[in-house]
CSV table of C-alpha atoms in Angstrom, one decimal:
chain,number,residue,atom,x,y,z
A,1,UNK,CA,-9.8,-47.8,13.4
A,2,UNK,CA,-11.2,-44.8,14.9
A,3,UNK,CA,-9.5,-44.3,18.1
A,4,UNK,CA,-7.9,-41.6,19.7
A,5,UNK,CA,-4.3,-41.6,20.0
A,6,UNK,CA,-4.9,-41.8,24.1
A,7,UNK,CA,-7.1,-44.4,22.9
A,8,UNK,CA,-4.0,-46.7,20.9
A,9,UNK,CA,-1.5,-46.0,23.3
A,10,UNK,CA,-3.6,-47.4,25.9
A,11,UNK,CA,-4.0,-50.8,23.9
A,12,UNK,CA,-0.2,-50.9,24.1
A,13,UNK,CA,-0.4,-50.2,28.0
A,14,UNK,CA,-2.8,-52.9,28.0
A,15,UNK,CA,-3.0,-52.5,31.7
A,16,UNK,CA,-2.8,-49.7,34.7
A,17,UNK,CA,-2.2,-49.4,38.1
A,18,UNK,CA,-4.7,-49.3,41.4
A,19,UNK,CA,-6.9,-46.5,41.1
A,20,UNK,CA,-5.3,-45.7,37.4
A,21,UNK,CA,-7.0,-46.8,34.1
A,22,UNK,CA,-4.2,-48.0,31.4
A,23,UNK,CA,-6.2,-45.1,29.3
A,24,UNK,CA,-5.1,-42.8,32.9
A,25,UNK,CA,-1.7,-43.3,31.7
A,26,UNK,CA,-1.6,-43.8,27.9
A,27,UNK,CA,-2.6,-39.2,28.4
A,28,UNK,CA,0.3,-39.1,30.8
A,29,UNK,CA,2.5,-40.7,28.1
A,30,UNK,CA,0.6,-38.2,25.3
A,31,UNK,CA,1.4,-35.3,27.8
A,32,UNK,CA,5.1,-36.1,28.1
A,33,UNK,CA,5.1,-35.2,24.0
A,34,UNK,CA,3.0,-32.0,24.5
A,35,UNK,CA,0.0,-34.3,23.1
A,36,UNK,CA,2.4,-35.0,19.9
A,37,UNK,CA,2.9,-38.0,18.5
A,38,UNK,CA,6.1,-36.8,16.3
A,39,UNK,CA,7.3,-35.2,19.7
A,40,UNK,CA,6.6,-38.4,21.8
A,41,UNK,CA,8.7,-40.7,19.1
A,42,UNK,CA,12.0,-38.7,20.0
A,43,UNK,CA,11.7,-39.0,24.1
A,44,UNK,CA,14.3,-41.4,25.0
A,45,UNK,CA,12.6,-45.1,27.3
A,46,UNK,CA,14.3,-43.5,30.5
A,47,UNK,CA,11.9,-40.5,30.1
A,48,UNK,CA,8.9,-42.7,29.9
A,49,UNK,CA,9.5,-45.4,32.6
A,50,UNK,CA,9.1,-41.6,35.2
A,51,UNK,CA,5.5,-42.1,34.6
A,52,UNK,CA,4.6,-44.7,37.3
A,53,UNK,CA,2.6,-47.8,35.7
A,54,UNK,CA,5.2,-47.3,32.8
A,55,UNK,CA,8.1,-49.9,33.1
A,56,UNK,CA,10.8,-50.7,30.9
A,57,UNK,CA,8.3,-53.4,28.8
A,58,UNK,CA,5.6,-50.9,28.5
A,59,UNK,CA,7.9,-47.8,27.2
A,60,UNK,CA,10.0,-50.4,24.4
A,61,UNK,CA,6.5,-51.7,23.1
A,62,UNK,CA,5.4,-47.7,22.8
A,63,UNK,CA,8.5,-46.8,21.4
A,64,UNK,CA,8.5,-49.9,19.1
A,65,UNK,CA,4.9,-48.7,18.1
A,66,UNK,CA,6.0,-45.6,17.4
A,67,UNK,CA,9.0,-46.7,15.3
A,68,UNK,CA,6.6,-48.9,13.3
A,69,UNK,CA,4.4,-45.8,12.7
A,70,UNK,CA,7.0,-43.6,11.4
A,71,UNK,CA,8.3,-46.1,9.0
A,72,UNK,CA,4.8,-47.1,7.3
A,73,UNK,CA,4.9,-43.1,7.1
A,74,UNK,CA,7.7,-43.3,5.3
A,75,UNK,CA,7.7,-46.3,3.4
A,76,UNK,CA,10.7,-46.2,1.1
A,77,UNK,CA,9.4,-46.6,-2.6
A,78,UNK,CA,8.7,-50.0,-4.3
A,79,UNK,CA,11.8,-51.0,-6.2
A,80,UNK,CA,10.2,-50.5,-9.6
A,81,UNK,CA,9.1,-46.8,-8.9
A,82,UNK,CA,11.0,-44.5,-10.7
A,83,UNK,CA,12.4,-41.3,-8.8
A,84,UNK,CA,12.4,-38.7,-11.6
A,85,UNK,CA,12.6,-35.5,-8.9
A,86,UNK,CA,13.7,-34.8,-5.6
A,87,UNK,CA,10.1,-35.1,-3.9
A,88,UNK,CA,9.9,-38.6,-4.9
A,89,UNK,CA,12.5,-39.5,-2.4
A,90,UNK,CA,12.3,-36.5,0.4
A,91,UNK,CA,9.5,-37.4,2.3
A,92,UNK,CA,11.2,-40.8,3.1
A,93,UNK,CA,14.6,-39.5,3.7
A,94,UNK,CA,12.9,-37.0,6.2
A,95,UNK,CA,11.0,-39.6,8.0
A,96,UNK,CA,14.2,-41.7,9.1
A,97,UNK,CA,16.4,-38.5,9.2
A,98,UNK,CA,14.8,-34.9,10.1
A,99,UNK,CA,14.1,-36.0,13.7
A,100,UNK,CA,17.8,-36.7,14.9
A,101,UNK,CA,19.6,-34.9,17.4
A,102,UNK,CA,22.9,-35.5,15.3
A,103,UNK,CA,23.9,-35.1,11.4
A,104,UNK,CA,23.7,-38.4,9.5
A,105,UNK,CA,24.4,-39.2,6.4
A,106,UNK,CA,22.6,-41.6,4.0
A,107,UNK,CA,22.6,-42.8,0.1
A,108,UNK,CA,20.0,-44.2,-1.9
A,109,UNK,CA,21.3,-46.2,-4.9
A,110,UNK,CA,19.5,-46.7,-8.0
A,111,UNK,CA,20.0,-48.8,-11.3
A,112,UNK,CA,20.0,-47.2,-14.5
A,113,UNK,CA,16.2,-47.2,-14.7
A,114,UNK,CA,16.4,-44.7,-11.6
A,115,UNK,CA,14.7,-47.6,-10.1
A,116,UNK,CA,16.0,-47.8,-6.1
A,117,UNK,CA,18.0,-50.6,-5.5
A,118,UNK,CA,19.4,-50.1,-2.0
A,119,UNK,CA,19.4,-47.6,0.9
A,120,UNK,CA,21.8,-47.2,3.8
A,121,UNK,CA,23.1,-44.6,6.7
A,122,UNK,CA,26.7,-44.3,6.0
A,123,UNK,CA,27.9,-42.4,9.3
A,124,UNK,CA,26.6,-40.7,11.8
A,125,UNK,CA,28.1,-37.6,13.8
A,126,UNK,CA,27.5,-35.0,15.8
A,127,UNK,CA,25.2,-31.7,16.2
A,128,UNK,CA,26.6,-30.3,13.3
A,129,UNK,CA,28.4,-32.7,11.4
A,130,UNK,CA,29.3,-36.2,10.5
A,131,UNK,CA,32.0,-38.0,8.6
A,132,UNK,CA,31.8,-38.9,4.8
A,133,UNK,CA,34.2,-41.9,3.6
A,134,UNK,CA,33.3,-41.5,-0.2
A,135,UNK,CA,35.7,-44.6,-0.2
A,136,UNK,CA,32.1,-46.5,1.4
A,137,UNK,CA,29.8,-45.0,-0.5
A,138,UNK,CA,31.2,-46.2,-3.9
A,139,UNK,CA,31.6,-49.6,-2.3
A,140,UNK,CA,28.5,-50.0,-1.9
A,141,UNK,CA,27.4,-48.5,-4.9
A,142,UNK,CA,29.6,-51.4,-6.5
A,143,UNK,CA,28.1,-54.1,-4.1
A,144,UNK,CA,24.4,-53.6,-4.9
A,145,UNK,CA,25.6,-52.5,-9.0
A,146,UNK,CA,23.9,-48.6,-8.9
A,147,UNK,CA,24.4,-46.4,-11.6
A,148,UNK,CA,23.7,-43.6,-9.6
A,149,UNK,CA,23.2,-42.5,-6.4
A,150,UNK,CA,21.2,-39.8,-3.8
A,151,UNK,CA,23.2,-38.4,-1.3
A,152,UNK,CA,21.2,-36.9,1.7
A,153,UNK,CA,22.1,-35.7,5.5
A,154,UNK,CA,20.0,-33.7,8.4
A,155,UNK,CA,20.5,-30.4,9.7
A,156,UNK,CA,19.2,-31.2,13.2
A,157,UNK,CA,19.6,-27.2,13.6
A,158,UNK,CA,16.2,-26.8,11.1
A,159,UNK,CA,18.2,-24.4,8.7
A,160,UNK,CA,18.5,-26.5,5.5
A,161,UNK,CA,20.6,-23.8,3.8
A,162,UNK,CA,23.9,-25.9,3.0
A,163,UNK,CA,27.4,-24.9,4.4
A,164,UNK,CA,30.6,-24.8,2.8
A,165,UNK,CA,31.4,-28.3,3.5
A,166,UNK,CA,28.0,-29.9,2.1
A,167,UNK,CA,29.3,-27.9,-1.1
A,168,UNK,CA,32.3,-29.1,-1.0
A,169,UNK,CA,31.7,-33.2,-0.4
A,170,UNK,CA,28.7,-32.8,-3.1
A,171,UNK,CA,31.8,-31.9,-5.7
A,172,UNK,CA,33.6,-34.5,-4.3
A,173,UNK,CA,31.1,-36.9,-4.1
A,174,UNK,CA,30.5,-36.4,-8.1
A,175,UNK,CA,34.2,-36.4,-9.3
A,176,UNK,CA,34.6,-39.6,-7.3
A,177,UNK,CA,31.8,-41.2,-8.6
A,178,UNK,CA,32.1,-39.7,-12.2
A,179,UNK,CA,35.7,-42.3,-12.4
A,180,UNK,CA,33.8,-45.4,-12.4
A,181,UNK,CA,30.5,-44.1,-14.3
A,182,UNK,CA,28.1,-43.6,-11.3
A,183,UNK,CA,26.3,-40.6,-11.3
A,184,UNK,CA,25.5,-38.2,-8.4
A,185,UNK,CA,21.8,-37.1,-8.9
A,186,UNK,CA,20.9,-35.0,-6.0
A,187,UNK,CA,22.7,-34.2,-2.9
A,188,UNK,CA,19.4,-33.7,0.0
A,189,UNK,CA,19.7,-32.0,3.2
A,190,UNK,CA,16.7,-32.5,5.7
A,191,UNK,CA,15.0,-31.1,8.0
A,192,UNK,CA,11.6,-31.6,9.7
A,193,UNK,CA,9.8,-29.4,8.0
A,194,UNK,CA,11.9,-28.2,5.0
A,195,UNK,CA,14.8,-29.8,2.4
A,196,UNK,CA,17.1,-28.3,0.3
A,197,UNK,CA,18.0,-30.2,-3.1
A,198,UNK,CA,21.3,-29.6,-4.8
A,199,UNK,CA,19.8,-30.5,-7.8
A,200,UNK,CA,16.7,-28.7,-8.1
A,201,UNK,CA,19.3,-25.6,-7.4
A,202,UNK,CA,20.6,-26.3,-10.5
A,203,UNK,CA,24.0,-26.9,-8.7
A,204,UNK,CA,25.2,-30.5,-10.3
């Protein structure tokens, strides 16, 4: 379909307001992301309803759309795709993590084919951390049978250099899992634009 993004948006709009074309404000909405779709997916409804012919319905069926576009983005692997490296699972992780305002952490589990069988956020914290139950992590590495696992969490900051702690839960992690034969493959920390993989470091 090609359309403009002022274009789509305005399809969701569907309709404006007297002496304003639903196209009018589909670039007002466009504006309020700097004319960035990326941008425009992290402005929270209350933001959009200040443009006037944008109510409540009209900003949860943009955001909606917007959801649905970032997750076709990142479409998490088909269950018999083998991850074999780090990039064959970053660009997903960074589409449902990298745009946070807060640190989350997620696991994917895979069998012993390295096949994924399951993916989940954990926790969720704040601007510069978040809290890691290994206790949950292994069980639901028992619930869905994994024989190893991907952790990965978002520097909302944009450094993906890892601190003392991320070191430190990635050891912990491991031993933890090591006792009932699951195997840590990669510890990932996201950002936007960049990642960082424990393993391609060299450091499990």
């Amino acid at each position: 379909m090609a359309l403009s993004d002022s274009e789509l948006l305005a399809i969701l709009i569907n309709h404006g307001t007297t002496g304003r074309s639903a196209l009018d404000l589909a670039q007002d909405v466009l504006r309020l992301g700097d004319d960035n779709l990326r941008n425009l997916g992290k402005l929270p409804l209350a933001q959009l309803t200040r443009i006037r012919g944008i109510g409540k319905a009209k900003a949860v069926t943009i955001a909606a759309a917007l959801e649905l576009g970032r997750r076709r983005q990142g479409a998490l692997p088909p269950p018999r795709y083998a991850v074999s490296s780090s990039k064959d699972v970053v660009h997903y992780l960074q589409s449902v993590l990298a745009d946070r305002s807060n640190e989350a952490l997620a696991v994917v589990f895979l069998n012993q084919a390295n096949h994924i069988k399951h993916f989940t956020i954990i926790s969720e914290g704040g601007l510069t951390s978040t809290i890691v139950d290994i206790r949950i992590i292994l069980k639901k590495a028992l619930e869905v049978n994994s024989l190893s696992l991907i952790l990965c969490h978002n520097h909302p900051s944009g450094n993906c250099q890892p601190s003392a702690a991320d070191h430190a839960i990635t050891s912990r992690v491991k031993d933890a899992a090591s006792l009932l034969d699951i195997r840590l493959l990669d510890h990932l920390i996201v950002t936007e634009e960049n990642y960082y993989s424990f393993a391609d470091q060299g450091l499990l």
